[in-house]
Amino acid sequence: MSKKTYSQYWNGKETINIEEYLYNKNNDIIKITTFDENNNIVNEENVTYVYDKKGNWTKKILKDPK
């Protein structure tokens, strides 16, 4: 698991977000969770991959679990 913190500016207001990444055994991101500065979940996405017969991913699919 890893995390990234970033700022966004919208209409003169700064928002701090934290993204948390969960990985599979191939070290590909399988879930992205975004938190606000108060640690509330603001977005979640599940990521699935289609692999070729050599094990290389050929397609990445993002899904909102809601």
Short mmCIF file of N, CA and C in Angstrom, two decimals:
data_model
loop_
_atom_site.label_atom_id
_atom_site.label_comp_id
_atom_site.label_asym_id
_atom_site.label_seq_id
_atom_site.Cartn_x
_atom_site.Cartn_y
_atom_site.Cartn_z
N MET A 1 0.84 -1.16 0.00
CA MET A 1 0.00 0.00 0.00
C MET A 1 0.90 1.24 0.00
N SER A 2 0.47 2.25 -0.72
CA SER A 2 1.20 3.52 -0.72
C SER A 2 0.19 4.66 -0.70
N LYS A 3 0.67 5.85 -0.39
CA LYS A 3 -0.19 7.02 -0.30
C LYS A 3 0.44 8.20 -1.02
N LYS A 4 -0.44 9.09 -1.53
CA LYS A 4 0.00 10.33 -2.17
C LYS A 4 -0.89 11.45 -1.64
N THR A 5 -0.28 12.55 -1.24
CA THR A 5 -1.02 13.72 -0.78
C THR A 5 -0.86 14.83 -1.80
N TYR A 6 -1.97 15.51 -2.12
CA TYR A 6 -1.91 16.60 -3.08
C TYR A 6 -2.93 17.68 -2.74
N SER A 7 -2.68 18.88 -3.24
CA SER A 7 -3.58 20.03 -3.04
C SER A 7 -4.29 20.35 -4.34
N GLN A 8 -5.52 20.81 -4.21
CA GLN A 8 -6.28 21.29 -5.36
C GLN A 8 -6.81 22.68 -5.01
N TYR A 9 -6.87 23.55 -5.99
CA TYR A 9 -7.43 24.88 -5.79
C TYR A 9 -8.66 25.02 -6.67
N TRP A 10 -9.79 25.40 -6.06
CA TRP A 10 -11.02 25.56 -6.81
C TRP A 10 -11.75 26.76 -6.22
N ASN A 11 -12.06 27.73 -7.05
CA ASN A 11 -12.75 28.94 -6.62
C ASN A 11 -12.04 29.62 -5.45
N GLY A 12 -10.72 29.65 -5.48
CA GLY A 12 -9.94 30.32 -4.46
C GLY A 12 -9.77 29.56 -3.16
N LYS A 13 -10.24 28.32 -3.11
CA LYS A 13 -10.14 27.52 -1.89
C LYS A 13 -9.21 26.33 -2.12
N GLU A 14 -8.33 26.09 -1.16
CA GLU A 14 -7.41 24.95 -1.25
C GLU A 14 -8.04 23.73 -0.58
N THR A 15 -7.95 22.60 -1.24
CA THR A 15 -8.41 21.33 -0.70
C THR A 15 -7.23 20.36 -0.69
N ILE A 16 -7.02 19.69 0.44
CA ILE A 16 -5.97 18.69 0.57
C ILE A 16 -6.61 17.32 0.43
N ASN A 17 -6.09 16.50 -0.46
CA ASN A 17 -6.58 15.13 -0.63
C ASN A 17 -5.44 14.14 -0.44
N ILE A 18 -5.80 12.95 0.00
CA ILE A 18 -4.85 11.87 0.18
C ILE A 18 -5.38 10.68 -0.61
N GLU A 19 -4.55 10.13 -1.50
CA GLU A 19 -4.92 8.93 -2.23
C GLU A 19 -4.14 7.75 -1.68
N GLU A 20 -4.85 6.66 -1.44
CA GLU A 20 -4.24 5.44 -0.93
C GLU A 20 -4.38 4.37 -2.01
N TYR A 21 -3.28 3.70 -2.32
CA TYR A 21 -3.26 2.70 -3.39
C TYR A 21 -3.02 1.31 -2.81
N LEU A 22 -3.82 0.35 -3.24
CA LEU A 22 -3.65 -1.04 -2.87
C LEU A 22 -3.22 -1.80 -4.11
N TYR A 23 -2.25 -2.70 -3.97
CA TYR A 23 -1.64 -3.39 -5.12
C TYR A 23 -1.92 -4.89 -5.10
N ASN A 24 -1.87 -5.51 -6.28
CA ASN A 24 -1.98 -6.96 -6.38
C ASN A 24 -0.58 -7.59 -6.39
N LYS A 25 -0.51 -8.91 -6.58
CA LYS A 25 0.78 -9.62 -6.56
C LYS A 25 1.70 -9.21 -7.70
N ASN A 26 1.14 -8.62 -8.77
CA ASN A 26 1.95 -8.16 -9.91
C ASN A 26 2.39 -6.71 -9.74
N ASN A 27 2.10 -6.13 -8.56
CA ASN A 27 2.43 -4.74 -8.26
C ASN A 27 1.63 -3.75 -9.10
N ASP A 28 0.42 -4.16 -9.52
CA ASP A 28 -0.50 -3.29 -10.23
C ASP A 28 -1.50 -2.73 -9.22
N ILE A 29 -1.89 -1.48 -9.36
CA ILE A 29 -2.88 -0.87 -8.46
C ILE A 29 -4.23 -1.56 -8.68
N ILE A 30 -4.87 -2.01 -7.59
CA ILE A 30 -6.18 -2.65 -7.70
C ILE A 30 -7.28 -1.85 -7.01
N LYS A 31 -6.90 -0.89 -6.16
CA LYS A 31 -7.90 -0.05 -5.51
C LYS A 31 -7.28 1.31 -5.20
N ILE A 32 -8.05 2.37 -5.51
CA ILE A 32 -7.64 3.74 -5.20
C ILE A 32 -8.72 4.34 -4.31
N THR A 33 -8.32 4.76 -3.12
CA THR A 33 -9.24 5.39 -2.18
C THR A 33 -8.75 6.82 -1.94
N THR A 34 -9.65 7.78 -2.09
CA THR A 34 -9.30 9.19 -1.89
C THR A 34 -9.97 9.69 -0.61
N PHE A 35 -9.16 10.33 0.25
CA PHE A 35 -9.64 10.88 1.51
C PHE A 35 -9.48 12.39 1.49
N ASP A 36 -10.35 13.10 2.22
CA ASP A 36 -10.15 14.54 2.40
C ASP A 36 -9.23 14.77 3.59
N GLU A 37 -8.99 16.05 3.92
CA GLU A 37 -8.05 16.38 4.99
C GLU A 37 -8.53 15.92 6.37
N ASN A 38 -9.83 15.57 6.49
CA ASN A 38 -10.38 15.06 7.75
C ASN A 38 -10.46 13.54 7.78
N ASN A 39 -9.82 12.90 6.81
CA ASN A 39 -9.77 11.45 6.68
C ASN A 39 -11.12 10.82 6.33
N ASN A 40 -12.01 11.59 5.71
CA ASN A 40 -13.27 11.06 5.20
C ASN A 40 -13.06 10.56 3.79
N ILE A 41 -13.64 9.41 3.46
CA ILE A 41 -13.53 8.88 2.10
C ILE A 41 -14.38 9.74 1.17
N VAL A 42 -13.77 10.25 0.12
CA VAL A 42 -14.50 11.05 -0.86
C VAL A 42 -14.67 10.32 -2.19
N ASN A 43 -13.85 9.29 -2.43
CA ASN A 43 -13.98 8.51 -3.66
C ASN A 43 -13.25 7.18 -3.52
N GLU A 44 -13.81 6.14 -4.13
CA GLU A 44 -13.15 4.83 -4.20
C GLU A 44 -13.30 4.31 -5.62
N GLU A 45 -12.23 3.72 -6.13
CA GLU A 45 -12.26 3.08 -7.44
C GLU A 45 -11.56 1.74 -7.35
N ASN A 46 -12.20 0.72 -7.91
CA ASN A 46 -11.56 -0.59 -8.06
C ASN A 46 -10.98 -0.66 -9.46
N VAL A 47 -9.80 -1.25 -9.56
CA VAL A 47 -9.12 -1.35 -10.85
C VAL A 47 -8.92 -2.82 -11.17
N THR A 48 -9.34 -3.23 -12.36
CA THR A 48 -9.10 -4.59 -12.82
C THR A 48 -8.32 -4.52 -14.13
N TYR A 49 -7.65 -5.60 -14.43
CA TYR A 49 -6.78 -5.65 -15.61
C TYR A 49 -7.10 -6.89 -16.43
N VAL A 50 -6.88 -6.76 -17.74
CA VAL A 50 -6.95 -7.89 -18.66
C VAL A 50 -5.50 -8.14 -19.08
N TYR A 51 -5.06 -9.39 -18.94
CA TYR A 51 -3.68 -9.75 -19.25
C TYR A 51 -3.62 -10.60 -20.51
N ASP A 52 -2.53 -10.49 -21.27
CA ASP A 52 -2.33 -11.38 -22.41
C ASP A 52 -1.71 -12.70 -21.91
N LYS A 53 -1.47 -13.64 -22.80
CA LYS A 53 -0.97 -14.95 -22.38
C LYS A 53 0.46 -14.91 -21.86
N LYS A 54 1.16 -13.79 -22.07
CA LYS A 54 2.51 -13.64 -21.51
C LYS A 54 2.51 -12.95 -20.15
N GLY A 55 1.32 -12.58 -19.67
CA GLY A 55 1.21 -11.95 -18.36
C GLY A 55 1.29 -10.44 -18.38
N ASN A 56 1.30 -9.83 -19.56
CA ASN A 56 1.32 -8.37 -19.67
C ASN A 56 -0.11 -7.84 -19.68
N TRP A 57 -0.36 -6.76 -18.93
CA TRP A 57 -1.73 -6.26 -18.97
C TRP A 57 -1.95 -5.44 -20.22
N THR A 58 -3.11 -5.68 -20.83
CA THR A 58 -3.45 -5.05 -22.10
C THR A 58 -4.61 -4.07 -21.96
N LYS A 59 -5.34 -4.15 -20.83
CA LYS A 59 -6.48 -3.29 -20.63
C LYS A 59 -6.63 -3.02 -19.14
N LYS A 60 -6.93 -1.77 -18.80
CA LYS A 60 -7.13 -1.35 -17.41
C LYS A 60 -8.56 -0.82 -17.29
N ILE A 61 -9.31 -1.33 -16.31
CA ILE A 61 -10.71 -0.96 -16.15
C ILE A 61 -10.91 -0.37 -14.76
N LEU A 62 -11.40 0.89 -14.70
CA LEU A 62 -11.70 1.55 -13.44
C LEU A 62 -13.19 1.47 -13.17
N LYS A 63 -13.56 1.08 -11.94
CA LYS A 63 -14.98 0.98 -11.57
C LYS A 63 -15.20 1.63 -10.22
N ASP A 64 -16.24 2.44 -10.16
CA ASP A 64 -16.69 2.98 -8.88
C ASP A 64 -17.50 1.88 -8.21
N PRO A 65 -17.14 1.45 -7.00
CA PRO A 65 -17.83 0.31 -6.38
C PRO A 65 -19.25 0.60 -5.93
N LYS A 66 -19.71 1.83 -6.07
CA LYS A 66 -21.08 2.18 -5.61
C LYS A 66 -22.11 1.89 -6.64
#
